Structures are given as structure tokens and as C-alpha cells.
């Protein structure tokens, strides 16, 4: 199945696709130019005119079919993403199949409840009824990164479809090969149930294709990617007045108190920092440890990391830490670590490429004695690197935690739940885990996902994620079978005094102010 062939005539330019774990060539995918992107959005718009009228049950039928395919084809999905990204097979299942299945299940079970019209109060308009309706926006766009090829596709597609929209996705050029093979799961499910598969389309390419999508007539955009490109996307979206959900990078802190269960904390740190070779927006990058347990934590980290296996993940080979997506990404991590060591950081373990590896592997690395002024404490690393810093007390830990421009996820470990909650509430982040890795919030699909500060704005997942795909429309109508119109004109001489007195009567603080309103109103009406 090739969407590209159906969606757009091949352009002369092609993306060459390779496996980062083995260097093997996977194939190539044609790049879409501006005209092809606009054509894809036009087709999506035509398809959406019918789709927007479908019932929630009809949409659930499609999503149920998608879920069946995801579960039946779990091995194929895992194989595709493992080959395209160099990630481990275990991460392919937990990070891609599991998360997508969880999102589908949540949307099937709870989606309608959050998109049904919602009654709200009318204030003083007692003769009226008011409600919020959640109407589809139209055609949505999504520009997504490479770290979870299937999840990054499915994440914007599922809520977009369920809310009655069509969607055009531009996947990362680094995972064009697997995206092209996996999008059929959605298109085939639509086709099977008599809907137009053009409700979901891919457009492949680089930054230019992304920019073209923003200006192609879409009604909303989700951008998941780096802060640098997020700013460019925002600038282009401003030109076309396209609303954007921006999911950008992070530099998540993990605060470890002196009374923490260290086994629990180490497990959370390793999971948080090394899943997907650390190529996670919510990676546990900065480990902020109370000085009383600082050396103990470093020793435990060294010990646990020495047990991990790294390499190319195959059917007969169990691997803990996979490859970096590109040689460039590996060089960026290498450079940041080298400069941190030059600036005075202490190397606890790792700090180099995995020797003898054929692919792009960087050893799990722990650096200690970091301070917030160091470059590596301010830049997103996006690799298997844990940066450990010391804090004398809880306030110092919070200050360190908040000392970057990012605010995505966070974790706090303490046996005193009240203390952990107090610290968690002071950390500037969109998500926080107490006595577990903060990225775990992603596995509870009812929770929203998104950041503050330079980590972006808007939310994916949960009720807010679904409603972000909607025009939240305010509707007011008569409560009774007769109309009392709001008659403003012609304005009468006493209208000013009547309005002023009525405001006091309706909204005054306490009986006294409201009683003044009553008296003034009576006087105004008499005049
Ligand atoms: P990236 O910014 O390089 O690319 C992301 C997507 O944007 C790709 O599809 C790319 O082709 C496209 N793009 C690049 N320049 C563009 C432009 N000027 N206009 C329009 N589109 C453009 O990011 P990446 O390297 O693919 O992914 C890694 C980054 O993504 C990290 O910073 C990571 O933290 C972030 N990320 C964030 C989340 C989140 O939910 N907050 C999730 C995953 C990844």
C-alpha cells in the first residue's frame, strides 16, 4: 500500500531511508511539493464534508477496526519502527503499540462523553438555555518528529478523526519509510467501513513541506518537534492565522530527597533517561539529589548501568539501549558531553560511542557535579545521558529544577508524600510524577500532555486534547416556547441609569450593595 502514489504524483526529489542500527538501506520515499500538499488538503476537505456528519458510533466503528489492526499487526509495527529508528523491540511495543492501543481504548470508551454538548449556566438570563458544542474544525495538520514513528502519527490522527475532522500529517524525514508503511492501518480501516481514506493522508518531505502544509488551508495544527523549528512554525502559522498546539523539547528534572526509596528512584531515573536511548521529550535528564545521598545515588547508577546491553535489537537478541536516530544526533550528544567535561563535570560512566558498534550507538552516560551555568544543563541533550547535580535542601532543589527555559515533565522521590507533593507543586512543568518517572503520565490517557515555558503550549491527550480538535461553539436559545428578545433600540433617556443600577443589583458584593441597586433601579424606572 502506498499512500504517496495515491495521494500525490511522485516528485523528482526522494528521501533515502536507512536503518541507524545496521546502516542497511530501507528504500526511498518521494517528497511532496507545495502543489501536492495543497491538493492533499483539498482532498481531505472534500472527504471531511461527509465525515463531519457521521455519528460517534460510526467513528467508533472505524477506531475499533484500527485497534484490531494495531493488535493483530503488532509484530509488523514493531519490526517497521525498529528498523527505521534503531530502537529496541521492547520499546517498539511499549512506546508505540501500547501507547496507541491505550489512546484508542480511551477514545472509544470516554471520547463521546467529552464531546457531547455541555450545558452551562446562563447567569441572569433565566429565560435562556446555554450550551457548548464541540464542532469539528475541518482539516487539521500535524508536523511530527522521528522518536516514536507510529505513536507520533497516531497521536494527532485519533482525536482528529473522532472529533469529525480530516487530517494531513507530515512525518519526520528520518522515519518516512515506516510512516509510509504504517499509515495504511488508518486508511484501510476507513475504507473497510465505507469512508473516504483521504480523511487521513501523509505528505512527505523536509521543512519546506511542513511550511507548505501550514499555509495549505488547514484549520489547526499540532507541531511536535524542537524549539528552534517550533518558532519557525509559529511564525508561518501567524501569517495564516492557524491555531497551533506546540509540543516542544524538555529538560526534565528528577528531584531525589534524602528520605527517598533509592531503588525506586534509580528505577525511575533509568527508565526516564534511557528509554528509546534517551530520545524522549520527557527524558529524565537532570537528576537533582539531596547531598546526603548524592554519592550513594551515583554509585547505584554506575552499578545498574554496567548491567545494560546495547546494540541492534533482533528477534533473538534482547537489548536494553538502542541506537541514536542519526549520526548527527550522536555528534550533538558527544559534543555536549565533551564540553561539559571540559567545563568541570565529573564522568561517572559512559561518555563515548559504543566501541566496535556498526550503527550509531552512544554509551549510557552519567555526569556528576553539574551546575546550572553549564551549557549541558540548559540545552536539551536527546540522548542516553543523565546529568547529576547536588542540592542542599528542598528549596535549592526546586530552584535548580526551575533553572532552565523548559517546563515539560518532572519527577519527585520522597517517602514523605506531603513533602514530595509540596516540591512537585513548585516545579514549573506540565506533568509531574510522584515517586515515579513523570513520563508515566503518558500511559494514563485521561491525563493531558504538554508543557509550559519554552516546552510549548496547548495540550494533547485526554479531554483537552480531544477538544483541541474542535471549534468550541457557544449556543444560546430560548428556554420556553416563546421569545423575549433583547431589545436595545431605540435607547431611552433612563436606560443608562437603569443599566447601572441593574449591574449593582445583579453582581453586587453582599446584600448592602445589591439593596442599593434595587433602590437605584426603582428610582431610574420611576423617572
Ligand atoms: P525537528 O524540529 O527537527 O522536526 C520535527 C518536524 O518538523 C519534522 O517533521 C521536520 O521535518 C519538521 N520541520 C523542521 N523544520 C520545519 C520548519 N521550518 N517548518 C515546518 N516543519 C519543519 O524535531 P526532531 O529532531 O524531529 O524531534 C526532536 C525534537 O522533538 C526534540 O526537541 C524533542 O524534545 C521534541 N519532541 C517533543 C515532544 C512533545 O510532545 N513535547 C514529543 C517528541 C519530540
Coordinates of C-alpha atoms and ligand atoms in Angstrom, one line a residue:
X1 CA 0.0 0.0 0.0
X2 CA 1.4 3.4 -0.9
X3 CA -0.4 6.5 0.1
X4 CA 2.1 8.6 -1.6
X5 CA 1.3 7.1 -5.0
X6 CA -2.4 7.6 -4.4
X7 CA -2.0 11.0 -2.7
X8 CA 0.5 12.7 -5.0
X9 CA 2.4 12.1 -8.2
X10 CA 6.0 11.3 -7.3
X11 CA 8.3 14.3 -7.3
X12 CA 11.8 14.0 -8.6
X13 CA 13.2 14.5 -5.1
X14 CA 13.3 11.4 -2.9
X15 CA 14.1 10.8 0.7
X16 CA 16.6 8.0 1.1
X17 CA 15.9 5.8 4.2
X18 CA 18.4 3.8 6.2
X19 CA 18.4 1.8 9.4
X20 CA 20.5 3.6 12.1
X21 CA 21.3 0.3 13.9
X22 CA 22.7 -1.5 10.9
X23 CA 23.3 1.1 8.2
X24 CA 21.1 -1.0 5.8
X25 CA 19.2 0.9 3.1
X26 CA 15.5 0.5 3.6
X27 CA 14.2 2.3 0.5
X28 CA 13.2 5.8 -0.6
X29 CA 10.1 7.9 -0.5
X30 CA 9.0 10.8 -2.8
X31 CA 9.0 14.4 -1.4
X32 CA 5.7 16.4 -1.8
X33 CA 6.0 19.9 -3.2
X34 CA 3.7 22.8 -2.3
X35 CA 1.1 22.0 -5.0
X36 CA 0.9 18.4 -3.9
X37 CA 0.4 19.4 -0.3
X38 CA -2.4 21.8 -1.2
X39 CA -4.0 19.0 -3.3
X40 CA -3.9 16.7 -0.3
X41 CA -5.6 19.3 1.9
X42 CA -8.3 19.8 -0.8
X43 CA -9.0 16.1 -1.0
X44 CA -9.1 15.9 2.8
X45 CA -11.6 18.8 2.9
X46 CA -13.9 17.1 0.4
X47 CA -13.8 13.9 2.5
X48 CA -14.5 15.8 5.7
X49 CA -17.8 17.2 4.4
X50 CA -19.3 13.8 4.8
X51 CA -17.3 12.6 7.8
X52 CA -18.3 15.6 9.9
X53 CA -21.9 14.5 9.7
X54 CA -21.2 10.9 11.0
X55 CA -22.3 9.8 14.5
X56 CA -19.9 9.0 17.3
X57 CA -20.9 5.4 16.9
X58 CA -19.8 5.4 13.2
X59 CA -16.4 6.9 14.2
X60 CA -16.1 4.3 16.9
X61 CA -16.6 1.5 14.4
X62 CA -13.6 2.9 12.5
X63 CA -11.4 3.3 15.6
X64 CA -12.3 -0.2 16.8
X65 CA -11.2 -1.6 13.4
X66 CA -7.9 0.5 13.8
X67 CA -7.4 -1.0 17.3
X68 CA -7.9 -4.6 16.0
X69 CA -5.4 -3.9 13.2
X70 CA -2.9 -2.4 15.7
X71 CA -3.1 -5.5 17.9
X72 CA -3.1 -8.0 15.1
X73 CA -0.2 -6.3 13.4
X74 CA 1.9 -5.6 16.5
X75 CA 4.8 -7.6 15.2
X76 CA 4.8 -5.8 11.8
X77 CA 4.6 -2.4 13.5
X78 CA 7.4 -3.3 15.9
X79 CA 9.5 -4.5 13.0
X80 CA 9.0 -1.3 10.9
X81 CA 9.8 1.1 13.7
X82 CA 12.8 -0.9 15.0
X83 CA 14.3 -1.0 11.5
X84 CA 13.6 2.7 10.8
X85 CA 14.8 4.1 14.1
X86 CA 17.2 1.6 15.7
X87 CA 15.1 1.4 18.8
X88 CA 14.7 -1.8 20.8
X89 CA 11.8 -4.2 20.1
X90 CA 10.7 -3.8 23.7
X91 CA 10.4 -0.1 23.2
X92 CA 8.6 -0.6 19.9
X93 CA 5.9 -2.4 21.8
X94 CA 5.7 -0.3 24.9
X95 CA 6.3 3.1 23.3
X96 CA 4.4 2.6 20.1
X97 CA 1.9 -0.3 20.1
X98 CA 0.9 0.0 23.8
X99 CA 0.5 3.8 23.8
X100 CA -1.5 3.8 20.6
X101 CA -3.8 1.0 21.8
X102 CA -4.3 2.9 25.1
X103 CA -5.2 6.0 23.3
X104 CA -7.7 4.2 21.0
X105 CA -9.2 2.4 24.1
X106 CA -9.6 5.7 26.0
X107 CA -11.2 7.4 23.0
X108 CA -13.6 4.6 22.3
X109 CA -14.6 4.4 26.0
X110 CA -14.6 8.0 27.0
X111 CA -14.3 10.2 23.9
X112 CA -18.0 10.8 23.3
X113 CA -18.6 11.9 26.9
X114 CA -16.2 14.8 26.4
X115 CA -17.6 15.9 23.0
X116 CA -21.3 15.8 23.8
X117 CA -22.9 19.3 24.1
X118 CA -22.3 20.6 27.6
X119 CA -25.0 22.6 29.4
X120 CA -23.6 25.7 31.1
X121 CA -25.3 28.4 33.3
X122 CA -26.8 31.5 31.7
X123 CA -26.3 33.9 34.6
X124 CA -29.1 36.4 34.9
X125 CA -30.6 35.2 31.5
X126 CA -33.1 32.9 33.2
X127 CA -35.3 32.7 30.2
X128 CA -32.5 31.3 28.1
X129 CA -30.6 28.0 27.9
X130 CA -26.9 27.8 27.1
X131 CA -24.6 25.1 26.0
X132 CA -21.1 24.4 24.5
X133 CA -21.0 22.4 21.3
X134 CA -17.8 20.7 20.2
X135 CA -17.8 21.0 16.4
X136 CA -15.0 19.7 14.1
X137 CA -12.6 22.3 12.9
X138 CA -12.2 20.9 9.4
X139 CA -8.9 19.8 8.1
X140 CA -6.1 19.6 10.6
X141 CA -2.4 19.4 10.0
X142 CA 0.3 17.7 12.1
X143 CA 4.0 18.0 11.7
X144 CA 5.7 15.4 13.8
X145 CA 9.2 14.1 14.8
X146 CA 11.0 10.8 14.5
X147 CA 11.4 9.4 18.0
X148 CA 8.1 7.4 18.0
X149 CA 7.2 7.0 14.4
X150 CA 3.9 5.2 14.9
X151 CA 2.8 6.9 18.0
X152 CA 3.6 10.3 16.6
X153 CA 1.3 9.6 13.6
X154 CA -1.5 8.1 15.7
X155 CA -1.5 10.7 18.4
X156 CA -2.9 13.5 16.3
X157 CA -4.9 11.2 14.0
X158 CA -7.1 9.5 16.6
X159 CA -8.6 12.6 18.3
X160 CA -8.8 14.5 14.9
X161 CA -10.9 11.7 13.4
X162 CA -13.1 11.1 16.5
X163 CA -13.9 14.8 16.6
X164 CA -15.1 14.7 13.0
X165 CA -12.0 16.2 11.2
X166 CA -9.8 15.1 8.4
X167 CA -6.0 15.3 9.0
X168 CA -2.9 15.6 6.9
X169 CA 0.3 14.6 8.6
X170 CA 3.9 15.4 7.7
X171 CA 6.1 12.8 9.4
X172 CA 9.8 13.4 10.0
X173 CA 12.0 12.8 7.0
X174 CA 14.0 10.4 9.2
X175 CA 11.1 8.0 9.5
X176 CA 9.4 8.5 6.2
X177 CA 9.9 4.8 5.4
X178 CA 8.0 3.4 8.4
X179 CA 5.3 6.2 8.4
X180 CA 4.6 5.2 4.8
X181 CA 4.1 1.6 5.8
X182 CA 2.0 2.3 8.9
X183 CA -0.5 4.9 7.7
X184 CA -2.4 2.2 5.9
X185 CA -3.7 1.0 9.3
X186 CA -5.9 4.1 9.4
X187 CA -6.7 4.4 5.7
X188 CA -7.7 0.7 5.4
X189 CA -10.0 0.9 8.4
X190 CA -11.8 3.9 6.9
X191 CA -12.1 2.2 3.5
X192 CA -13.4 -1.0 5.1
X193 CA -16.3 0.9 6.7
X194 CA -17.2 2.8 3.6
X195 CA -15.5 6.1 4.4
X196 CA -13.1 8.1 2.2
X197 CA -9.5 7.2 3.1
X198 CA -8.4 10.7 2.2
X199 CA -9.6 11.7 5.6
X200 CA -6.1 10.7 6.7
X201 CA -3.1 11.5 4.5
X202 CA 0.6 11.8 4.7
X203 CA 2.8 14.4 2.9
X204 CA 6.5 13.6 3.0
X205 CA 9.4 16.0 2.9
X206 CA 11.6 18.4 4.8
X207 CA 11.0 21.8 6.4
X208 CA 9.6 23.2 3.1
X209 CA 6.8 20.6 3.0
X210 CA 6.0 21.4 6.7
X211 CA 5.8 25.1 5.8
X212 CA 3.6 24.4 2.8
X213 CA 1.2 22.4 5.0
X214 CA 0.8 25.3 7.4
X215 CA -0.3 27.6 4.5
X216 CA -2.4 25.0 2.6
X217 CA -5.7 25.9 4.1
X218 CA -5.7 23.8 7.3
X219 CA -7.8 24.9 10.3
X220 CA -5.5 23.8 13.1
X221 CA -2.0 22.4 13.5
X222 CA -0.2 20.2 16.0
X223 CA 3.6 20.6 15.9
X224 CA 5.8 18.2 17.8
X225 CA 9.5 18.9 17.5
X226 CA 12.3 21.1 18.5
X227 CA 12.0 24.6 19.9
X228 CA 14.0 26.1 17.1
X229 CA 11.6 24.8 14.4
X230 CA 8.6 25.4 16.7
X231 CA 9.3 29.1 16.5
X232 CA 9.5 28.9 12.6
X233 CA 6.2 27.0 12.6
X234 CA 4.6 29.6 14.8
X235 CA 5.8 32.4 12.6
X236 CA 4.3 30.8 9.5
X237 CA 1.1 29.9 11.3
X238 CA 0.7 33.5 12.4
X239 CA 0.7 34.6 8.7
X240 CA -2.3 32.3 8.0
X241 CA -4.0 32.7 11.5
X242 CA -3.8 28.9 12.1
X243 CA -4.2 27.9 15.7
X244 CA -1.2 25.7 16.9
X245 CA -0.7 23.2 19.7
X246 CA 3.1 23.3 20.2
X247 CA 4.8 20.3 21.8
X248 CA 8.5 21.1 22.1
X249 CA 11.5 19.9 23.9
X250 CA 12.1 19.4 27.6
X251 CA 14.9 19.1 30.2
X252 CA 13.0 17.2 32.9
X253 CA 14.3 17.3 36.5
X254 CA 14.1 14.4 38.9
X255 CA 14.3 15.5 42.5
X256 CA 15.6 12.8 44.9
X257 CA 15.1 13.7 48.5
X258 CA 17.3 12.4 51.3
X259 CA 14.4 10.1 52.5
X260 CA 13.7 8.7 49.1
X261 CA 13.4 5.0 48.4
X262 CA 16.5 4.9 46.3
X263 CA 15.7 1.6 44.5
X264 CA 12.5 3.2 43.3
X265 CA 14.3 6.4 42.4
X266 CA 17.0 4.7 40.4
X267 CA 14.5 2.6 38.5
X268 CA 12.6 5.8 37.7
X269 CA 15.7 7.6 36.6
X270 CA 17.0 4.8 34.4
X271 CA 13.6 4.3 32.7
X272 CA 13.1 8.1 32.4
X273 CA 16.6 8.7 30.9
X274 CA 17.3 5.7 28.8
X275 CA 14.0 4.6 27.3
X276 CA 14.4 5.0 23.5
X277 CA 18.2 5.8 24.1
X278 CA 17.1 9.0 25.8
X279 CA 15.4 10.3 22.7
X280 CA 12.3 11.5 24.5
X281 CA 10.9 14.9 25.0
X282 CA 10.1 13.9 28.6
X283 CA 13.5 12.3 29.3
X284 CA 14.7 12.4 32.9
X285 CA 17.7 14.5 32.1
X286 CA 18.6 16.4 35.2
X287 CA 18.9 14.3 38.4
X288 CA 18.9 16.7 41.4
X289 CA 20.0 14.8 44.5
X290 CA 20.0 15.8 48.2
X291 CA 23.6 16.0 49.3
X292 CA 23.1 13.3 52.0
X293 CA 22.5 10.6 49.4
X294 CA 24.4 12.1 46.4
X295 CA 27.4 9.7 46.3
X296 CA 25.2 6.7 47.0
X297 CA 23.0 7.6 44.0
X298 CA 26.0 8.0 41.7
X299 CA 27.3 4.6 42.8
X300 CA 24.0 2.9 42.3
X301 CA 23.6 4.5 38.9
X302 CA 27.1 3.3 37.8
X303 CA 26.3 -0.3 39.1
X304 CA 22.9 -0.5 37.3
X305 CA 24.1 0.9 34.0
X306 CA 27.0 -1.5 33.9
X307 CA 24.4 -4.3 33.6
X308 CA 22.7 -2.9 30.5
X309 CA 23.1 -4.3 27.0
X310 CA 23.4 -2.1 24.0
X311 CA 23.1 -3.0 20.3
X312 CA 20.9 -3.8 17.4
X313 CA 17.6 -5.3 18.6
X314 CA 16.6 -8.5 16.8
X315 CA 14.2 -11.4 17.3
X316 CA 16.9 -13.5 19.1
X317 CA 18.6 -10.6 20.9
X318 CA 17.3 -8.8 23.9
X319 CA 18.7 -5.3 24.1
X320 CA 18.3 -2.5 26.8
X321 CA 19.5 0.6 24.9
X322 CA 19.2 1.0 21.2
X323 CA 20.8 3.3 18.6
X324 CA 20.6 7.1 18.1
X325 CA 18.5 8.1 15.1
X326 CA 21.2 9.8 13.1
X327 CA 25.0 10.2 13.1
X328 CA 24.3 14.0 13.5
X329 CA 22.3 13.4 16.7
X330 CA 25.1 11.3 18.0
X331 CA 27.6 14.1 17.3
X332 CA 25.4 16.6 19.1
X333 CA 25.3 14.5 22.2
X334 CA 29.0 13.7 22.0
X335 CA 29.8 17.5 21.7
X336 CA 27.6 18.4 24.7
X337 CA 29.3 15.8 26.9
X338 CA 32.8 16.7 25.8
X339 CA 32.2 20.4 26.5
X340 CA 30.6 19.6 29.9
X341 CA 33.7 17.6 30.9
X342 CA 35.9 20.5 29.9
X343 CA 33.7 22.8 32.0
X344 CA 34.4 20.7 35.1
X345 CA 31.7 17.9 35.1
X346 CA 32.8 14.5 36.5
X347 CA 32.4 11.4 34.3
X348 CA 30.8 8.6 36.3
X349 CA 30.4 6.2 33.4
X350 CA 30.0 6.1 29.6
X351 CA 30.9 9.3 27.8
X352 CA 31.8 7.8 24.5
X353 CA 30.4 5.9 21.5
X354 CA 29.9 2.2 22.0
X355 CA 33.2 0.8 20.6
X356 CA 33.0 -1.6 17.7
X357 CA 29.3 -0.9 17.0
X358 CA 28.2 -0.8 13.4
X359 CA 25.4 1.6 13.9
X360 CA 25.0 4.9 15.7
X361 CA 25.3 4.0 19.4
X362 CA 26.3 6.2 22.3
X363 CA 27.0 4.5 25.7
X364 CA 24.6 5.3 28.6
X365 CA 26.4 8.1 30.4
X366 CA 26.3 9.6 33.8
X367 CA 27.9 13.0 34.5
X368 CA 28.1 14.4 38.1
X369 CA 28.8 17.8 39.8
X370 CA 26.8 19.8 37.2
X371 CA 25.9 23.4 37.8
X372 CA 23.1 25.3 36.1
X373 CA 25.5 27.7 34.3
X374 CA 26.9 24.8 32.2
X375 CA 25.7 24.5 28.6
X376 CA 24.6 20.9 29.0
X377 CA 22.3 21.9 31.9
X378 CA 20.5 24.3 29.6
X379 CA 20.4 22.5 26.2
X380 CA 18.2 19.5 25.5
X381 CA 20.5 16.5 25.2
X382 CA 18.2 14.0 23.5
X383 CA 20.5 11.0 24.1
X384 CA 21.2 8.4 26.9
X385 CA 22.8 10.9 29.3
X386 CA 22.0 11.6 33.0
X387 CA 23.2 14.8 34.5
X388 CA 23.5 14.7 38.3
X389 CA 23.6 17.8 40.4
X390 CA 23.6 18.3 44.2
X391 CA 21.1 20.3 46.3
X392 CA 21.4 21.2 50.0
X393 CA 17.7 21.3 50.7
X394 CA 14.3 21.2 49.1
X395 CA 14.2 24.9 48.1
X396 CA 17.6 24.7 46.4
X397 CA 16.3 21.6 44.6
X398 CA 13.2 23.4 43.4
X399 CA 15.3 26.4 42.3
X400 CA 17.6 24.1 40.3
X401 CA 14.7 22.3 38.8
X402 CA 13.2 25.6 37.6
X403 CA 16.6 26.9 36.3
X404 CA 16.1 26.1 32.6
X405 CA 13.8 27.7 29.9
X406 CA 11.9 24.3 29.7
X407 CA 8.9 23.1 31.6
X408 CA 7.7 19.7 30.2
X409 CA 7.8 16.9 32.8
X410 CA 9.3 16.3 36.2
X411 CA 9.6 13.6 38.9
X412 CA 10.0 13.8 42.7
X413 CA 11.1 11.0 45.0
X414 CA 10.5 11.1 48.8
X415 CA 9.0 8.7 51.3
X416 CA 7.1 11.7 52.8
X417 CA 4.2 12.1 50.4
X418 CA 3.4 15.5 51.6
X419 CA 6.9 16.7 51.1
X420 CA 7.0 15.2 47.6
X421 CA 3.7 16.9 46.7
X422 CA 4.9 20.3 48.0
X423 CA 8.1 20.1 45.9
X424 CA 6.1 18.8 42.9
X425 CA 3.7 21.7 43.1
X426 CA 6.5 24.2 43.0
X427 CA 8.2 22.8 39.9
X428 CA 7.3 24.6 36.6
X429 CA 6.1 21.7 34.4
X430 CA 3.1 20.4 32.5
X431 CA 3.4 16.9 34.1
X432 CA 4.9 15.5 37.3
X433 CA 5.3 12.0 38.7
X434 CA 5.5 11.5 42.5
X435 CA 7.7 8.5 43.4
X436 CA 7.7 7.5 39.7
X437 CA 9.0 8.8 36.4
X438 CA 6.9 11.8 35.3
X439 CA 6.6 10.4 31.7
X440 CA 4.4 7.7 33.2
X441 CA 1.5 10.3 32.9
X442 CA 1.6 9.5 29.2
X443 CA 0.3 6.0 30.0
X444 CA -2.8 7.3 31.6
X445 CA -4.6 8.7 28.6
X446 CA -7.1 10.7 30.6
X447 CA -4.2 12.9 31.7
X448 CA -3.2 15.7 29.3
X449 CA 0.2 16.0 27.9
X450 CA 2.0 19.3 27.2
X451 CA 4.4 21.9 28.5
X452 CA 4.9 25.4 29.9
X453 CA 7.6 27.9 29.3
X454 CA 9.6 27.1 26.1
X455 CA 8.3 23.5 26.1
X456 CA 5.3 24.8 24.3
X457 CA 1.6 25.3 24.8
X458 CA -1.7 23.6 24.2
X459 CA -2.4 20.0 25.2
X460 CA -2.6 16.6 23.6
X461 CA -4.3 13.6 25.2
X462 CA -7.3 13.5 27.5
X463 CA -10.3 15.8 27.3
X464 CA -8.3 18.9 26.5
X465 CA -6.5 17.0 23.6
X466 CA -9.9 16.0 22.1
X467 CA -11.3 19.4 22.5
X468 CA -8.2 21.0 20.9
X469 CA -9.5 19.4 17.7
X470 CA -12.8 21.3 18.0
X471 CA -14.4 24.6 17.4
X472 CA -15.9 25.1 20.9
X473 CA -19.2 26.8 19.9
X474 CA -21.3 28.7 22.3
X475 CA -25.0 28.4 21.7
X476 CA -27.8 30.3 23.5
X477 CA -31.6 29.8 22.9
X478 CA -35.0 30.2 24.5
X479 CA -35.8 28.1 27.5
X480 CA -39.5 28.4 27.0
X481 CA -41.6 28.1 23.8
X482 CA -41.9 31.9 23.4
X483 CA -39.3 34.6 22.7
X484 CA -38.4 37.6 24.8
X485 CA -35.9 39.4 22.5
X486 CA -33.1 41.5 23.9
X487 CA -34.5 44.9 22.9
X488 CA -31.8 47.6 22.9
X489 CA -33.1 50.2 20.4
X490 CA -34.3 52.9 20.5
X491 CA -32.3 53.9 23.6
X492 CA -34.4 55.7 26.2
X493 CA -33.2 58.6 28.4
X494 CA -33.4 56.4 31.6
X495 CA -31.5 53.4 30.1
X496 CA -28.1 54.5 31.4
X497 CA -29.3 54.7 35.0
X498 CA -31.4 51.5 34.7
X499 CA -28.3 49.6 33.4
X500 CA -26.0 51.0 36.1
X501 CA -28.5 50.1 38.9
X502 CA -29.1 46.6 37.4
X503 CA -25.4 45.8 37.4
X504 CA -25.3 46.6 41.1
X505 CA -28.4 44.5 41.8
X506 CA -27.1 41.5 39.8
X507 CA -23.4 41.5 40.7
X508 CA -23.0 43.5 43.9
X509 CA -20.9 42.2 46.8
X510 CA -23.3 41.4 49.6
X511 CA -26.8 42.4 50.4
X512 CA -26.0 46.1 51.1
X513 CA -24.6 46.8 47.6
X514 CA -27.4 44.8 46.0
X515 CA -30.1 46.7 48.0
X516 CA -28.6 50.0 46.8
X517 CA -29.0 48.6 43.3
X518 CA -32.7 47.8 44.0
X519 CA -33.3 51.4 45.2
X520 CA -31.4 53.0 42.3
X521 CA -33.3 50.8 39.9
X522 CA -36.7 51.8 41.3
X523 CA -35.6 55.5 41.1
X524 CA -34.5 55.1 37.5
X525 CA -37.7 53.3 36.4
X526 CA -39.8 56.0 38.1
X527 CA -38.0 58.8 36.3
Ligands
LIG1 P1 12.5 18.8 14.4 O1 12.1 20.1 15.0 O2 13.8 18.8 13.7 O3 11.5 18.2 13.4 C1 10.1 18.0 13.7 C2 9.3 18.0 12.4 O4 9.2 19.3 11.9 C3 9.8 17.2 11.3 O5 8.8 16.6 10.6 C4 10.5 18.2 10.4 O6 10.7 17.8 9.1 C5 9.6 19.4 10.6 N1 10.2 20.7 10.4 C6 11.5 21.0 10.5 N2 11.7 22.3 10.3 C7 10.5 22.8 9.9 C8 10.0 24.1 9.6 N3 10.8 25.2 9.5 N4 8.7 24.3 9.3 C9 7.8 23.2 9.4 N5 8.3 22.0 9.7 C10 9.5 21.8 10.0 O7 12.5 17.8 15.6 P2 13.0 16.3 15.6 O8 14.5 16.4 15.6 O9 12.3 15.6 14.5 O10 12.5 15.8 17.0 C11 13.1 16.0 18.2 C12 12.5 17.2 19.0 O11 11.1 16.9 19.1 C13 13.1 17.3 20.4 O12 13.3 18.6 20.7 C14 12.0 16.7 21.2 O13 12.0 17.2 22.6 C15 10.8 17.2 20.5 N6 9.6 16.3 20.9 C16 8.7 16.9 21.6 C17 7.6 16.1 22.0 C18 6.5 16.7 22.9 O14 5.4 16.1 22.9 N7 6.7 17.7 23.6 C19 7.5 14.8 21.6 C20 8.5 14.2 20.8 C21 9.6 15.0 20.5

